[in-house]
Amino acid sequence: MKATHERILILDFGSQYTQLIARRVRELGVYCEIHRPDLPAADIRAFGPRGIILSGGPASVEAPGSPRCVPEVFEQGVPVLGICYGLQLMAKMLGGRVDKSAHREFGPADITVAKARGPLKPFHETGHVRVWMSHGDRVEALPPGFEAIAHTPNAPFAAAAHVDKPWFGLQFHPEVVHTPQGKEMLRAFLFESCQLKGDWTMKRFIDEAVEAIREKVGQGRVICGLSGGVDSSVAALLIHKAIGDRLQCIFVDNGLLREGEREYVESLFVGRFHVPLKTVDARARFLAKLAGVTDPEQKRKTIGYEFIAVFDEAAKDFTDASFLAQGTLYPDVIESVSTKGPSATIKSHHNVGGLPETMKLKLVEPLRELFKDEVRVVGRELGMPDEMISRQPFPGPGLAIRVLGEVTEARLAVLRKADVIVQQEIRAAGLYKELWQAFAVLLPVQSVGVMGDERTYENTCAIRAVTSVDGMTADWARLPYELLGIMSSRIINEVRGINRVVYDVSSKPPATIEWE
């Protein structure tokens, strides 16, 4: 991203909401980046922020080893906004006092605005504003030069500001939807306190990305592994806009795709957008590798390794290519430089891992600055049809992790037919865009049934439908009983091999969205 854009720096102290802060700032038309909390002063100056936001975090500022920012944060001459832990850290570093709160606050609260300043400028003094609290510590004494601008019965300094400098702190979280007017607070900080104009648009991003791709690639050739998902598809169209037919896409049919997926991708990219595309039919190879494999993690690794082998072989047909395109998004970049320490491996990532170093290709990642919602806007700007842009996420290992137990062509065929019915009925009910994901799962469970006058002993199908904002957490969707009844009836009557349908009512956590 060109430094000519207005830039907000977000220092991440470990809050689960940090990415939400960035997304809200981006939605308001301001470019921002998330960086480690102890970002050196030289790097802060090089970034050139017009404002700095200190995120929340799970630690206590009084705990040994709790994260800190460098003192130079307050020497940049730009507005600073501390959120929750950020407010407490600001108070601690500037001479105030923080202690355990007598009554922890987790959930909705009403703040009373004492002074309409900074983020609270849009609100009337003595007025009440509903916010979302999530803290166990609180500021007990403000640093010299600060004053309270909002309070609650439990938090005398629910919001604070320096009397002369544009430094502000909020004990609550304006970035979450549970603070209904939180976006207005962030807007006031960006456009009033930081005096920004908001020059971050996807039209401008496309123009700059096209220019950057042309400058990086020159007269070279780019290979792109096209999965049919939103990220790789938008990346491919953006690169094609920049360099035309010097982009070569490779689509691997691994035999684990949904019904009609291969034909849809070919018709869209070859027929509509005229993007050079090579389709590799590797269905037999993948099924052979998966024979006898039942462990979910082993399935993922087997599919990942085989994809790399197939893609590497296909890429050798284009010896003049020197660049590899990937649909890396900004959340992937953030996670790769996380300073929060190792986390338990729940499962391998849905997307395939890195390609072999022997390919010796330089990376082109035109979407690495964008969040998913921004990628969808870019796709629309590039003319991608809505049915592609609004597609629900589909796992990299495909239907292999929705066929529990051994993956065979026969079991895949049964699942595909059931999944088509789920997709058709969810769309017919007008719920497709409201759901994060909806799909069928084939279980390695057989049960007795009766069809006509005959006894059956066949498979069980589970339907999974969830709502979510980003996939990190999810809740099971309360689908209408009538819709569940229609799907169950159609699957049992139309799909030979299934005689029982169940509905998954588990949330994430503790469950995951996918069954494997």
Coordinates of C-alpha atoms in Angstrom, one line a residue:
M1 CA 0.0 0.0 0.0
K2 CA 1.4 3.3 -1.0
A3 CA 2.5 5.6 1.8
T4 CA 0.5 8.4 0.2
H5 CA -2.6 7.0 1.9
E6 CA -3.6 8.3 5.3
R7 CA -2.5 5.6 7.7
I8 CA -3.6 4.5 11.1
L9 CA -1.3 2.2 13.2
I10 CA -3.0 -0.4 15.4
L11 CA -0.8 -2.0 18.1
D12 CA -2.1 -5.4 19.0
F13 CA -2.1 -6.3 22.7
G14 CA -3.8 -9.7 22.2
S15 CA -7.5 -8.8 22.1
Q16 CA -9.8 -11.1 20.2
Y17 CA -11.4 -8.0 18.8
T18 CA -8.2 -6.4 17.3
Q19 CA -9.1 -7.4 13.7
L20 CA -12.5 -5.9 14.3
I21 CA -10.9 -2.5 15.0
A22 CA -9.0 -2.7 11.7
R23 CA -12.1 -3.7 9.8
R24 CA -14.1 -0.8 11.3
V25 CA -11.4 1.7 10.4
R26 CA -11.2 0.3 6.9
E27 CA -15.0 0.5 6.5
L28 CA -14.7 4.2 7.3
G29 CA -12.4 4.6 4.3
V30 CA -9.1 4.8 6.2
Y31 CA -6.1 2.5 5.6
C32 CA -4.7 0.8 8.8
E33 CA -2.3 -1.9 9.7
I34 CA -2.0 -4.1 12.8
H35 CA 1.5 -4.5 14.3
R36 CA 3.1 -6.1 17.3
P37 CA 2.6 -4.1 20.6
D38 CA 6.3 -3.4 21.1
L39 CA 6.9 -2.1 17.6
P40 CA 10.2 -0.1 17.7
A41 CA 10.1 3.7 17.6
A42 CA 12.0 3.7 14.3
D43 CA 9.4 1.5 12.6
I44 CA 6.6 3.7 14.0
R45 CA 8.2 6.7 12.4
A46 CA 8.8 4.9 9.2
F47 CA 5.1 3.8 9.1
G48 CA 4.1 7.5 9.3
P49 CA 0.8 7.1 11.1
R50 CA -1.8 9.9 11.3
G51 CA -3.1 8.3 14.5
I52 CA -2.4 5.3 16.7
I53 CA -4.8 2.9 18.3
L54 CA -3.9 0.7 21.3
S55 CA -6.0 -2.4 21.3
G56 CA -7.5 -4.3 24.1
G57 CA -5.9 -7.5 25.5
P58 CA -6.4 -10.3 28.1
A59 CA -3.5 -9.4 30.3
S60 CA -3.3 -7.1 33.3
V61 CA -1.0 -4.2 33.0
E62 CA 0.1 -4.9 36.6
A63 CA 1.2 -8.5 35.7
P64 CA 4.9 -9.1 35.2
G65 CA 5.7 -9.4 31.5
S66 CA 2.5 -7.9 30.3
P67 CA 2.8 -6.4 26.9
R68 CA 3.9 -2.8 26.6
C69 CA 4.4 -0.3 23.8
V70 CA 7.5 1.9 23.5
P71 CA 7.1 5.3 25.2
E72 CA 7.8 7.0 21.8
V73 CA 4.1 6.2 20.9
F74 CA 3.3 9.3 22.8
E75 CA 6.0 11.4 21.2
Q76 CA 4.8 11.1 17.6
G77 CA 2.6 14.3 17.7
V78 CA -0.5 12.3 16.5
P79 CA -3.7 11.4 18.3
V80 CA -3.7 8.2 20.3
L81 CA -6.8 6.1 21.2
G82 CA -6.5 3.4 23.9
I83 CA -9.2 0.7 24.0
C84 CA -9.8 -1.3 27.3
Y85 CA -6.2 -2.6 28.0
G86 CA -5.0 0.2 25.8
L87 CA -6.6 2.8 28.2
Q88 CA -5.1 1.0 31.2
L89 CA -1.7 0.8 29.6
M90 CA -1.8 4.5 28.7
A91 CA -2.8 5.4 32.3
K92 CA 0.0 3.2 33.7
M93 CA 2.7 4.5 31.4
L94 CA 1.8 8.2 31.8
G95 CA 1.7 8.2 35.6
G96 CA -1.8 7.0 36.6
R97 CA -2.9 4.0 38.7
V98 CA -4.6 0.7 37.6
D99 CA -6.0 -1.9 39.9
K100 CA -8.4 -4.9 40.0
S101 CA -12.0 -3.8 39.6
A102 CA -14.2 -4.5 42.6
H103 CA -16.9 -5.6 40.2
R104 CA -15.7 -7.0 36.8
E105 CA -17.8 -5.9 33.9
F106 CA -18.5 -8.3 31.0
G107 CA -21.4 -7.4 28.8
P108 CA -23.6 -4.4 28.1
A109 CA -23.4 -1.2 30.2
D110 CA -24.6 2.4 30.0
I111 CA -22.0 5.1 30.2
T112 CA -22.9 8.7 31.1
V113 CA -21.1 11.2 28.9
A114 CA -19.5 14.0 31.0
K115 CA -17.7 15.8 28.2
A116 CA -18.4 15.4 24.5
R117 CA -14.7 15.2 23.4
G118 CA -12.7 12.9 21.1
P119 CA -14.6 9.7 20.3
L120 CA -17.5 10.9 22.4
K121 CA -17.9 14.2 20.5
P122 CA -21.0 13.1 18.6
F123 CA -22.9 12.6 21.9
H124 CA -24.7 14.9 24.3
E125 CA -23.2 15.6 27.7
T126 CA -25.1 14.0 30.5
G127 CA -26.5 11.6 27.9
H128 CA -26.4 7.8 28.2
V129 CA -24.8 5.6 25.6
R130 CA -25.0 1.8 25.5
V131 CA -21.6 0.1 25.2
W132 CA -19.9 -3.3 25.6
M133 CA -17.6 -3.8 28.5
S134 CA -15.1 -6.6 28.9
H135 CA -12.6 -6.0 31.7
G136 CA -11.4 -7.1 35.1
D137 CA -9.1 -4.2 35.9
R138 CA -9.9 -0.5 35.9
V139 CA -8.2 2.9 36.1
E140 CA -8.2 4.0 39.7
A141 CA -6.4 7.3 39.1
L142 CA -5.8 9.2 35.9
P143 CA -2.4 10.4 34.8
P144 CA -1.5 14.1 35.2
G145 CA -3.3 16.2 32.6
F146 CA -6.2 13.7 32.0
E147 CA -9.9 14.1 32.8
A148 CA -12.8 11.8 32.9
I149 CA -15.2 12.2 29.9
A150 CA -17.6 9.4 30.7
H151 CA -18.4 7.1 33.7
T152 CA -20.5 4.2 34.9
P153 CA -21.4 3.3 38.4
N154 CA -18.6 0.7 38.4
A155 CA -16.1 2.6 36.3
P156 CA -15.4 6.3 37.2
F157 CA -13.2 6.6 34.2
A158 CA -15.1 4.7 31.5
A159 CA -13.6 7.2 29.1
A160 CA -10.8 9.7 29.6
A161 CA -9.0 12.3 27.6
H162 CA -6.0 14.6 28.0
V163 CA -7.0 18.2 28.5
D164 CA -4.5 19.5 25.9
K165 CA -3.3 16.7 23.8
P166 CA -5.4 14.4 21.5
W167 CA -5.0 11.3 23.7
F168 CA -8.1 9.4 24.5
G169 CA -9.0 6.2 26.3
L170 CA -12.2 4.0 26.3
Q171 CA -12.7 1.3 28.9
F172 CA -15.3 -0.3 26.6
H173 CA -15.0 -1.7 23.0
P174 CA -16.4 0.6 20.3
E175 CA -15.4 -1.9 17.6
V176 CA -17.9 -4.6 18.5
V177 CA -21.5 -4.7 17.2
H178 CA -22.7 -4.8 20.9
T179 CA -21.7 -1.1 21.1
P180 CA -24.4 0.1 18.7
Q181 CA -22.9 3.6 18.2
G182 CA -19.3 2.4 18.3
K183 CA -18.7 3.2 14.6
E184 CA -19.7 6.8 15.2
M185 CA -17.1 6.9 18.0
L186 CA -14.3 5.6 15.7
R187 CA -15.5 8.0 13.0
A188 CA -15.1 11.0 15.4
F189 CA -11.6 9.8 16.3
L190 CA -10.6 9.4 12.7
F191 CA -12.1 12.5 11.1
E192 CA -12.3 14.9 14.0
S193 CA -9.3 14.1 16.2
C194 CA -7.0 12.8 13.4
Q195 CA -8.5 15.2 10.8
L196 CA -8.5 12.5 8.1
K197 CA -10.5 12.6 4.8
G198 CA -10.9 8.9 4.2
D199 CA -9.0 8.0 0.9
W200 CA -9.1 4.2 1.1
T201 CA -11.4 2.8 -1.5
M202 CA -11.4 -0.4 -3.5
K203 CA -11.5 1.4 -6.8
R204 CA -8.3 3.2 -5.9
F205 CA -6.8 0.0 -4.5
I206 CA -7.4 -1.8 -7.9
D207 CA -5.6 1.0 -9.8
E208 CA -2.7 0.9 -7.4
A209 CA -2.6 -2.9 -7.4
V210 CA -2.6 -3.1 -11.2
E211 CA 0.3 -0.6 -11.3
A212 CA 2.2 -2.5 -8.6
I213 CA 1.7 -5.9 -10.4
R214 CA 3.0 -4.5 -13.7
E215 CA 6.0 -3.0 -12.0
K216 CA 6.9 -6.2 -10.2
V217 CA 6.2 -8.7 -13.0
G218 CA 7.6 -6.6 -15.8
Q219 CA 7.4 -8.8 -19.0
G220 CA 7.4 -12.0 -16.9
R221 CA 4.8 -14.7 -16.6
V222 CA 2.7 -15.6 -13.6
I223 CA 1.2 -19.0 -12.6
C224 CA -1.9 -19.0 -10.4
G225 CA -3.4 -22.0 -8.6
L226 CA -7.1 -21.4 -9.1
S227 CA -9.3 -23.2 -6.6
G228 CA -12.6 -21.6 -7.5
G229 CA -12.9 -19.9 -4.2
V230 CA -13.3 -16.1 -3.8
D231 CA -9.7 -15.3 -2.8
S232 CA -7.9 -17.1 -5.6
S233 CA -10.5 -16.0 -8.2
V234 CA -10.3 -12.3 -7.3
A235 CA -6.5 -12.5 -7.3
A236 CA -6.5 -14.1 -10.7
L237 CA -8.8 -11.5 -12.2
L238 CA -6.8 -8.6 -10.7
I239 CA -3.5 -10.0 -12.1
H240 CA -5.2 -10.7 -15.5
K241 CA -6.3 -7.1 -15.6
A242 CA -2.7 -6.1 -15.0
I243 CA -0.8 -8.4 -17.4
G244 CA -3.4 -10.1 -19.6
D245 CA -2.5 -13.5 -21.0
R246 CA 0.9 -13.6 -19.3
L247 CA -1.1 -15.0 -16.4
Q248 CA -1.6 -18.8 -16.6
C249 CA -4.1 -20.4 -14.2
I250 CA -4.0 -24.0 -13.2
F251 CA -7.1 -25.7 -11.8
V252 CA -6.7 -29.1 -10.2
D253 CA -9.7 -31.4 -10.2
N254 CA -9.0 -33.5 -7.2
G255 CA -12.2 -35.4 -7.3
L256 CA -13.3 -33.9 -4.0
L257 CA -15.3 -31.0 -5.5
R258 CA -19.0 -30.2 -5.3
E259 CA -21.3 -31.2 -8.1
G260 CA -20.6 -29.1 -11.3
E261 CA -17.7 -27.2 -9.7
R262 CA -15.2 -27.9 -12.4
E263 CA -17.6 -26.9 -15.2
Y264 CA -18.6 -23.7 -13.4
V265 CA -15.0 -22.6 -13.0
E266 CA -14.1 -23.3 -16.6
S267 CA -17.1 -21.5 -18.0
L268 CA -16.5 -18.5 -15.8
F269 CA -12.8 -18.0 -16.3
V270 CA -12.4 -19.3 -19.9
G271 CA -15.8 -18.5 -21.3
R272 CA -16.6 -15.1 -19.6
F273 CA -13.2 -13.6 -18.6
H274 CA -11.0 -15.3 -21.2
V275 CA -8.3 -16.2 -18.7
P276 CA -5.8 -18.8 -19.8
L277 CA -6.7 -21.9 -17.8
K278 CA -5.3 -25.4 -17.7
T279 CA -7.4 -28.0 -15.9
V280 CA -5.6 -31.1 -14.5
D281 CA -7.8 -34.2 -14.0
A282 CA -6.2 -35.8 -10.9
R283 CA -9.3 -37.5 -9.5
A284 CA -7.9 -41.0 -9.7
R285 CA -4.6 -39.9 -8.1
F286 CA -6.2 -38.3 -5.1
L287 CA -8.6 -41.2 -4.4
A288 CA -5.7 -43.7 -4.7
K289 CA -3.8 -41.7 -2.1
L290 CA -6.8 -41.5 0.2
A291 CA -7.6 -45.2 0.1
G292 CA -7.8 -46.6 3.6
V293 CA -7.2 -43.2 5.2
T294 CA -9.7 -42.4 8.0
D295 CA -7.8 -40.0 10.3
P296 CA -9.0 -36.4 9.6
E297 CA -5.5 -34.8 10.0
Q298 CA -3.9 -37.5 7.8
K299 CA -6.6 -36.8 5.1
R300 CA -5.7 -33.1 5.1
K301 CA -1.9 -33.7 4.9
T302 CA -2.4 -36.4 2.2
I303 CA -4.5 -34.0 0.1
G304 CA -2.0 -31.1 0.7
Y305 CA 1.0 -33.1 -0.3
E306 CA -0.7 -34.5 -3.4
F307 CA -1.9 -31.1 -4.5
I308 CA 1.7 -29.8 -4.3
A309 CA 2.9 -32.7 -6.4
V310 CA 0.2 -32.3 -9.0
F311 CA 0.6 -28.5 -9.2
D312 CA 4.4 -28.8 -9.5
E313 CA 4.1 -31.2 -12.4
A314 CA 1.5 -29.0 -14.2
A315 CA 3.7 -25.9 -13.7
K316 CA 6.6 -27.5 -15.4
D317 CA 4.7 -27.1 -18.7
F318 CA 5.3 -23.3 -18.3
T319 CA 9.0 -23.1 -18.0
D320 CA 9.0 -19.3 -18.8
A321 CA 7.0 -18.5 -15.7
S322 CA 8.9 -16.7 -12.9
F323 CA 6.1 -15.7 -10.5
L324 CA 3.5 -17.6 -8.5
A325 CA 0.2 -15.9 -7.5
Q326 CA -1.4 -16.6 -4.2
G327 CA -4.7 -15.3 -2.7
T328 CA -3.1 -14.5 0.7
L329 CA -5.3 -12.1 2.7
Y330 CA -4.4 -9.7 5.5
P331 CA -5.6 -12.0 8.3
D332 CA -3.1 -14.6 7.1
V333 CA -0.4 -12.0 7.3
I334 CA -1.4 -10.9 10.8
E335 CA -1.4 -14.5 12.0
S336 CA 2.0 -15.2 10.5
V337 CA 3.6 -12.5 12.6
S338 CA 1.6 -13.1 15.8
T339 CA 3.3 -12.2 19.0
K340 CA 0.8 -14.0 21.2
G341 CA 2.8 -17.3 21.4
P342 CA 2.0 -20.7 20.0
S343 CA -1.6 -22.0 20.1
A344 CA -2.8 -25.5 20.0
T345 CA -3.3 -27.0 16.5
I346 CA -7.0 -27.7 16.2
K347 CA -6.5 -28.9 12.6
S348 CA -4.4 -28.0 9.6
H349 CA -5.6 -24.9 7.8
H350 CA -8.3 -25.4 5.1
N351 CA -6.0 -24.0 2.5
V352 CA -3.1 -25.9 1.0
G353 CA 0.4 -25.2 2.4
G354 CA 3.4 -23.7 0.6
L355 CA 4.7 -25.0 -2.7
P356 CA 8.1 -26.6 -3.0
E357 CA 11.1 -24.3 -2.9
T358 CA 12.4 -26.2 -6.0
M359 CA 9.9 -24.2 -8.1
K360 CA 12.1 -21.1 -7.6
L361 CA 9.2 -18.7 -8.2
K362 CA 8.7 -15.3 -6.8
L363 CA 5.4 -14.6 -5.0
V364 CA 2.7 -12.2 -6.2
E365 CA 0.1 -11.7 -3.5
P366 CA -2.1 -8.8 -4.6
L367 CA -4.7 -9.2 -1.8
R368 CA -2.3 -9.4 1.2
E369 CA -3.5 -6.0 2.4
L370 CA -7.2 -6.8 2.3
F371 CA -9.8 -8.3 4.6
K372 CA -12.3 -10.8 3.1
D373 CA -15.1 -8.2 2.9
E374 CA -12.8 -5.9 0.9
V375 CA -11.8 -8.8 -1.4
R376 CA -15.5 -9.2 -2.2
V377 CA -15.8 -5.5 -3.1
V378 CA -12.8 -5.8 -5.4
G379 CA -14.4 -8.8 -7.1
R380 CA -17.6 -6.8 -7.8
E381 CA -15.5 -3.9 -9.1
L382 CA -13.8 -6.4 -11.5
G383 CA -17.1 -7.7 -12.8
M384 CA -17.2 -11.0 -11.0
P385 CA -20.8 -12.3 -10.8
D386 CA -22.6 -12.2 -7.4
E387 CA -23.0 -16.0 -7.2
M388 CA -19.2 -16.2 -7.1
I389 CA -18.6 -13.2 -4.8
S390 CA -21.1 -14.3 -2.2
R391 CA -20.0 -17.9 -2.2
Q392 CA -19.8 -19.5 1.2
P393 CA -16.4 -20.8 2.3
F394 CA -15.4 -24.2 1.0
P395 CA -12.6 -26.1 2.6
G396 CA -9.4 -26.8 0.7
P397 CA -9.6 -30.6 1.3
G398 CA -13.0 -30.4 -0.2
L399 CA -15.6 -33.1 0.4
A400 CA -13.0 -35.4 1.9
I401 CA -13.5 -33.9 5.3
R402 CA -17.3 -34.1 5.0
V403 CA -17.1 -37.8 4.2
L404 CA -16.3 -39.1 7.7
G405 CA -14.2 -42.3 7.5
E406 CA -12.7 -43.6 4.3
V407 CA -13.2 -41.5 1.2
T408 CA -14.4 -43.5 -1.8
E409 CA -16.0 -42.4 -5.1
A410 CA -19.2 -44.1 -4.1
R411 CA -19.5 -42.3 -0.8
L412 CA -18.5 -39.0 -2.5
A413 CA -21.3 -39.5 -5.0
V414 CA -23.9 -40.0 -2.2
L415 CA -22.7 -36.8 -0.4
R416 CA -22.7 -34.7 -3.6
K417 CA -26.4 -35.5 -4.2
A418 CA -27.3 -34.7 -0.6
D419 CA -25.3 -31.5 -0.7
V420 CA -27.0 -30.3 -3.9
I421 CA -30.3 -30.6 -2.1
V422 CA -29.1 -28.6 0.9
Q423 CA -27.8 -25.8 -1.4
Q424 CA -30.9 -25.7 -3.4
E425 CA -33.3 -25.5 -0.5
I426 CA -31.2 -22.9 1.5
R427 CA -31.2 -20.7 -1.6
A428 CA -34.9 -21.2 -2.3
A429 CA -35.6 -20.2 1.3
G430 CA -33.6 -16.9 0.7
L431 CA -31.1 -17.8 3.5
Y432 CA -27.9 -18.4 1.6
K433 CA -26.4 -15.0 2.1
E434 CA -27.5 -14.9 5.8
L435 CA -25.5 -18.1 6.6
W436 CA -21.7 -18.4 6.9
Q437 CA -21.9 -22.0 5.7
A438 CA -24.5 -24.6 5.1
F439 CA -23.6 -28.1 3.9
A440 CA -24.2 -31.9 4.2
V441 CA -21.9 -34.4 6.0
L442 CA -22.0 -38.2 5.4
L443 CA -21.5 -40.1 8.6
P444 CA -20.0 -43.6 8.9
V445 CA -23.1 -44.5 10.8
Q446 CA -25.8 -46.9 9.5
S447 CA -29.2 -47.3 11.0
V448 CA -32.4 -49.2 10.3
G449 CA -35.1 -47.6 8.3
V450 CA -38.3 -48.6 6.5
M451 CA -39.0 -47.5 2.9
G452 CA -42.3 -48.8 1.6
D453 CA -42.6 -52.3 2.9
E454 CA -38.8 -52.9 2.9
R455 CA -36.3 -52.8 5.8
T456 CA -33.2 -50.6 5.0
Y457 CA -29.9 -50.4 6.7
E458 CA -28.2 -47.3 5.3
N459 CA -26.2 -44.2 6.0
T460 CA -26.9 -41.1 8.1
C461 CA -26.5 -37.6 6.8
A462 CA -26.0 -34.6 9.0
I463 CA -26.9 -31.1 7.9
R464 CA -24.7 -28.3 9.2
A465 CA -25.6 -24.6 9.0
V466 CA -23.9 -21.8 11.0
T467 CA -24.0 -18.0 11.3
S468 CA -20.7 -16.2 11.8
V469 CA -18.9 -12.9 11.1
D470 CA -15.4 -14.3 10.3
G471 CA -15.5 -18.0 11.0
M472 CA -13.4 -17.7 14.2
T473 CA -16.6 -18.3 16.2
A474 CA -19.9 -19.5 15.0
D475 CA -23.4 -20.3 16.2
W476 CA -25.7 -23.0 14.8
A477 CA -28.4 -21.5 12.6
R478 CA -32.0 -21.6 13.8
L479 CA -33.4 -22.9 10.5
P480 CA -37.2 -23.1 10.2
Y481 CA -38.5 -26.5 11.0
E482 CA -40.4 -26.5 7.7
L483 CA -37.1 -26.0 5.8
L484 CA -35.4 -28.8 7.8
G485 CA -38.3 -31.0 7.0
I486 CA -38.1 -30.3 3.3
M487 CA -34.4 -31.0 3.2
S488 CA -34.7 -34.2 5.2
S489 CA -37.6 -35.5 3.1
R490 CA -35.9 -34.8 -0.2
I491 CA -32.5 -36.3 0.8
I492 CA -34.1 -39.5 2.1
N493 CA -36.4 -39.9 -1.0
E494 CA -33.9 -38.7 -3.7
V495 CA -30.5 -40.0 -2.5
R496 CA -30.1 -43.7 -2.5
G497 CA -27.9 -44.7 0.4
I498 CA -29.3 -42.3 3.0
N499 CA -32.3 -43.2 5.2
R500 CA -31.8 -40.8 8.2
V501 CA -31.0 -37.1 8.4
V502 CA -29.9 -35.2 11.6
Y503 CA -29.3 -31.5 12.2
D504 CA -26.1 -30.3 14.0
V505 CA -26.9 -27.9 16.9
S506 CA -23.3 -27.3 18.1
S507 CA -21.6 -23.9 18.2
K508 CA -18.0 -23.0 17.7
P509 CA -16.4 -23.3 20.2
P510 CA -16.6 -26.0 21.5
A511 CA -17.2 -27.7 18.2
T512 CA -15.6 -26.7 14.9
I513 CA -17.6 -25.7 11.8
E514 CA -16.4 -28.6 9.7
W515 CA -16.8 -32.1 11.3
E516 CA -13.2 -33.0 10.5

